[in-house]
Amino acid sequence: MTSHPPEQLRALYGRWSELWRGEFSHAEEILDPGFVVHQARPDGSDSEAVTGPERLLPEIEQTMAAFGDITITVDLGPIADGDLVAARWTMGARYAGGIPGATAPVGTRISFSGNDILRVRDGRFVEYWTCTDILDGLSQLGAVSGPNGPARH
């Protein structure tokens, strides 16, 4: 484990957040070519099969295609320790359409949360663990039944 100054890790997480707002110009500066995503995928695909910016940027683009008026709020953190930085966030967005099975009308406002843990080496992110409550978002869109039944319109 290589220790990094906490302020450096927090600043790097700020640049990470910019990626999720569609600012890709610095992706290659902050994502290692071997960047690995560790994520449970709803479709069962292997989140580690593709690495580097090529793995993450298409996922961000898909998110941006399905949602507009995106806001991302960091609710807790970023917390820095050694070579790790972590944060709890909430994404709010307006549904733009295109999610299979969604019954909510285009324009429906949704909100869901998640946690990020990222490992840094030589000033770049090399690993990413994420746990996103995507089921909450999908239930708000009527694409799946949530714990309180289908989404209400």
mmCIF file of C-alpha atoms in Angstrom, residues 5-125:
data_model
loop_
_atom_site.group_PDB
_atom_site.id
_atom_site.type_symbol
_atom_site.label_atom_id
_atom_site.label_comp_id
_atom_site.label_asym_id
_atom_site.label_seq_id
_atom_site.Cartn_x
_atom_site.Cartn_y
_atom_site.Cartn_z
ATOM 1 C CA PRO A 5 -1.802 12.732 1.072
ATOM 2 C CA PRO A 6 -5.545 12.801 1.876
ATOM 3 C CA GLU A 7 -5.966 16.160 0.127
ATOM 4 C CA GLN A 8 -4.486 14.669 -3.077
ATOM 5 C CA LEU A 9 -6.976 11.778 -2.943
ATOM 6 C CA ARG A 10 -9.911 14.103 -2.279
ATOM 7 C CA ALA A 11 -8.889 16.334 -5.211
ATOM 8 C CA LEU A 12 -8.592 13.274 -7.447
ATOM 9 C CA TYR A 13 -12.091 12.197 -6.395
ATOM 10 C CA GLY A 14 -13.320 15.656 -7.426
ATOM 11 C CA ARG A 15 -11.923 15.014 -10.911
ATOM 12 C CA TRP A 16 -13.604 11.563 -10.829
ATOM 13 C CA SER A 17 -16.941 13.273 -10.125
ATOM 14 C CA GLU A 18 -16.384 15.488 -13.182
ATOM 15 C CA LEU A 19 -16.304 12.323 -15.348
ATOM 16 C CA TRP A 20 -19.817 11.496 -14.139
ATOM 17 C CA ARG A 21 -20.912 14.982 -15.180
ATOM 18 C CA GLY A 22 -19.702 14.303 -18.737
ATOM 19 C CA GLU A 23 -16.267 15.961 -18.576
ATOM 20 C CA PHE A 24 -14.103 13.290 -20.224
ATOM 21 C CA SER A 25 -11.133 15.442 -21.313
ATOM 22 C CA HIS A 26 -9.006 14.328 -18.359
ATOM 23 C CA ALA A 27 -10.067 10.647 -18.277
ATOM 24 C CA GLU A 28 -6.697 9.355 -19.477
ATOM 25 C CA GLU A 29 -4.912 11.488 -16.857
ATOM 26 C CA ILE A 30 -6.822 10.005 -13.911
ATOM 27 C CA LEU A 31 -7.664 6.458 -15.099
ATOM 28 C CA ASP A 32 -4.844 3.950 -15.405
ATOM 29 C CA PRO A 33 -4.811 1.937 -18.676
ATOM 30 C CA GLY A 34 -5.362 -1.163 -16.518
ATOM 31 C CA PHE A 35 -8.203 0.455 -14.509
ATOM 32 C CA VAL A 36 -10.508 -2.337 -13.261
ATOM 33 C CA VAL A 37 -14.160 -2.032 -12.244
ATOM 34 C CA HIS A 38 -15.446 -4.455 -9.597
ATOM 35 C CA GLN A 39 -19.229 -4.306 -9.861
ATOM 36 C CA ALA A 40 -22.220 -6.600 -9.609
ATOM 37 C CA ARG A 41 -23.913 -6.143 -12.995
ATOM 38 C CA PRO A 42 -27.695 -6.573 -13.372
ATOM 39 C CA ASP A 43 -27.164 -8.329 -16.714
ATOM 40 C CA GLY A 44 -24.642 -10.786 -15.233
ATOM 41 C CA SER A 45 -21.780 -9.593 -17.466
ATOM 42 C CA ASP A 46 -18.174 -9.537 -16.250
ATOM 43 C CA SER A 47 -17.388 -6.016 -15.046
ATOM 44 C CA GLU A 48 -13.647 -6.787 -15.188
ATOM 45 C CA ALA A 49 -13.517 -7.998 -18.822
ATOM 46 C CA VAL A 50 -12.597 -4.561 -20.232
ATOM 47 C CA THR A 51 -10.153 -2.238 -18.482
ATOM 48 C CA GLY A 52 -9.067 1.376 -18.643
ATOM 49 C CA PRO A 53 -11.112 4.400 -19.711
ATOM 50 C CA GLU A 54 -12.681 2.169 -22.418
ATOM 51 C CA ARG A 55 -14.471 0.308 -19.629
ATOM 52 C CA LEU A 56 -15.889 3.275 -17.737
ATOM 53 C CA LEU A 57 -16.658 6.002 -20.270
ATOM 54 C CA PRO A 58 -19.285 4.014 -22.260
ATOM 55 C CA GLU A 59 -21.128 3.302 -18.998
ATOM 56 C CA ILE A 60 -21.174 6.998 -18.152
ATOM 57 C CA GLU A 61 -22.403 7.776 -21.682
ATOM 58 C CA GLN A 62 -25.212 5.199 -21.308
ATOM 59 C CA THR A 63 -26.241 6.806 -18.028
ATOM 60 C CA MET A 64 -26.251 10.230 -19.657
ATOM 61 C CA ALA A 65 -28.327 8.925 -22.589
ATOM 62 C CA ALA A 66 -31.011 7.518 -20.252
ATOM 63 C CA PHE A 67 -31.122 10.528 -17.946
ATOM 64 C CA GLY A 68 -30.972 14.283 -18.245
ATOM 65 C CA ASP A 69 -30.718 17.057 -15.695
ATOM 66 C CA ILE A 70 -28.268 14.908 -13.700
ATOM 67 C CA THR A 71 -27.084 16.090 -10.314
ATOM 68 C CA ILE A 72 -24.585 14.176 -8.232
ATOM 69 C CA THR A 73 -24.252 15.088 -4.587
ATOM 70 C CA VAL A 74 -21.494 13.670 -2.397
ATOM 71 C CA ASP A 75 -23.317 12.854 0.836
ATOM 72 C CA LEU A 76 -20.337 11.507 2.784
ATOM 73 C CA GLY A 77 -16.674 11.943 2.038
ATOM 74 C CA PRO A 78 -14.589 11.676 0.138
ATOM 75 C CA ILE A 79 -12.781 9.752 2.865
ATOM 76 C CA ALA A 80 -9.083 9.178 2.150
ATOM 77 C CA ASP A 81 -6.872 6.517 3.720
ATOM 78 C CA GLY A 82 -3.546 5.282 2.366
ATOM 79 C CA ASP A 83 -4.136 4.557 -1.321
ATOM 80 C CA LEU A 84 -7.952 4.458 -1.038
ATOM 81 C CA VAL A 85 -10.630 7.092 -1.378
ATOM 82 C CA ALA A 86 -14.318 6.438 -0.688
ATOM 83 C CA ALA A 87 -17.564 8.384 -0.862
ATOM 84 C CA ARG A 88 -21.343 7.975 -0.582
ATOM 85 C CA TRP A 89 -23.278 9.850 -3.260
ATOM 86 C CA THR A 90 -26.810 10.471 -4.484
ATOM 87 C CA MET A 91 -27.711 10.925 -8.135
ATOM 88 C CA GLY A 92 -30.849 12.812 -9.064
ATOM 89 C CA ALA A 93 -31.976 12.858 -12.674
ATOM 90 C CA ARG A 94 -34.857 13.213 -15.073
ATOM 91 C CA TYR A 95 -35.690 10.091 -17.090
ATOM 92 C CA ALA A 96 -35.017 10.560 -20.812
ATOM 93 C CA GLY A 97 -36.348 7.178 -21.975
ATOM 94 C CA GLY A 98 -34.881 3.991 -23.353
ATOM 95 C CA ILE A 99 -34.699 1.710 -20.312
ATOM 96 C CA PRO A 100 -36.304 -1.669 -21.132
ATOM 97 C CA GLY A 101 -39.470 -2.322 -19.164
ATOM 98 C CA ALA A 102 -39.752 1.199 -17.737
ATOM 99 C CA THR A 103 -43.345 2.366 -17.406
ATOM 100 C CA ALA A 104 -42.605 5.826 -16.006
ATOM 101 C CA PRO A 105 -43.148 8.663 -18.452
ATOM 102 C CA VAL A 106 -40.203 10.511 -19.915
ATOM 103 C CA GLY A 107 -39.419 13.402 -17.606
ATOM 104 C CA THR A 108 -39.984 11.448 -14.387
ATOM 105 C CA ARG A 109 -37.590 12.627 -11.694
ATOM 106 C CA ILE A 110 -35.747 9.866 -9.821
ATOM 107 C CA SER A 111 -33.032 9.655 -7.187
ATOM 108 C CA PHE A 112 -30.807 6.799 -6.008
ATOM 109 C CA SER A 113 -27.590 6.406 -4.045
ATOM 110 C CA GLY A 114 -24.357 4.490 -4.147
ATOM 111 C CA ASN A 115 -20.901 4.069 -2.687
ATOM 112 C CA ASP A 116 -17.531 4.293 -4.406
ATOM 113 C CA ILE A 117 -14.185 2.958 -3.237
ATOM 114 C CA LEU A 118 -11.240 3.718 -5.503
ATOM 115 C CA ARG A 119 -7.593 2.663 -5.261
ATOM 116 C CA VAL A 120 -4.909 5.085 -6.441
ATOM 117 C CA ARG A 121 -1.431 4.287 -7.734
ATOM 118 C CA ASP A 122 0.949 6.877 -9.185
ATOM 119 C CA GLY A 123 -1.737 9.572 -9.211
ATOM 120 C CA ARG A 124 -4.308 7.526 -11.165
ATOM 121 C CA PHE A 125 -7.229 5.340 -10.285
#
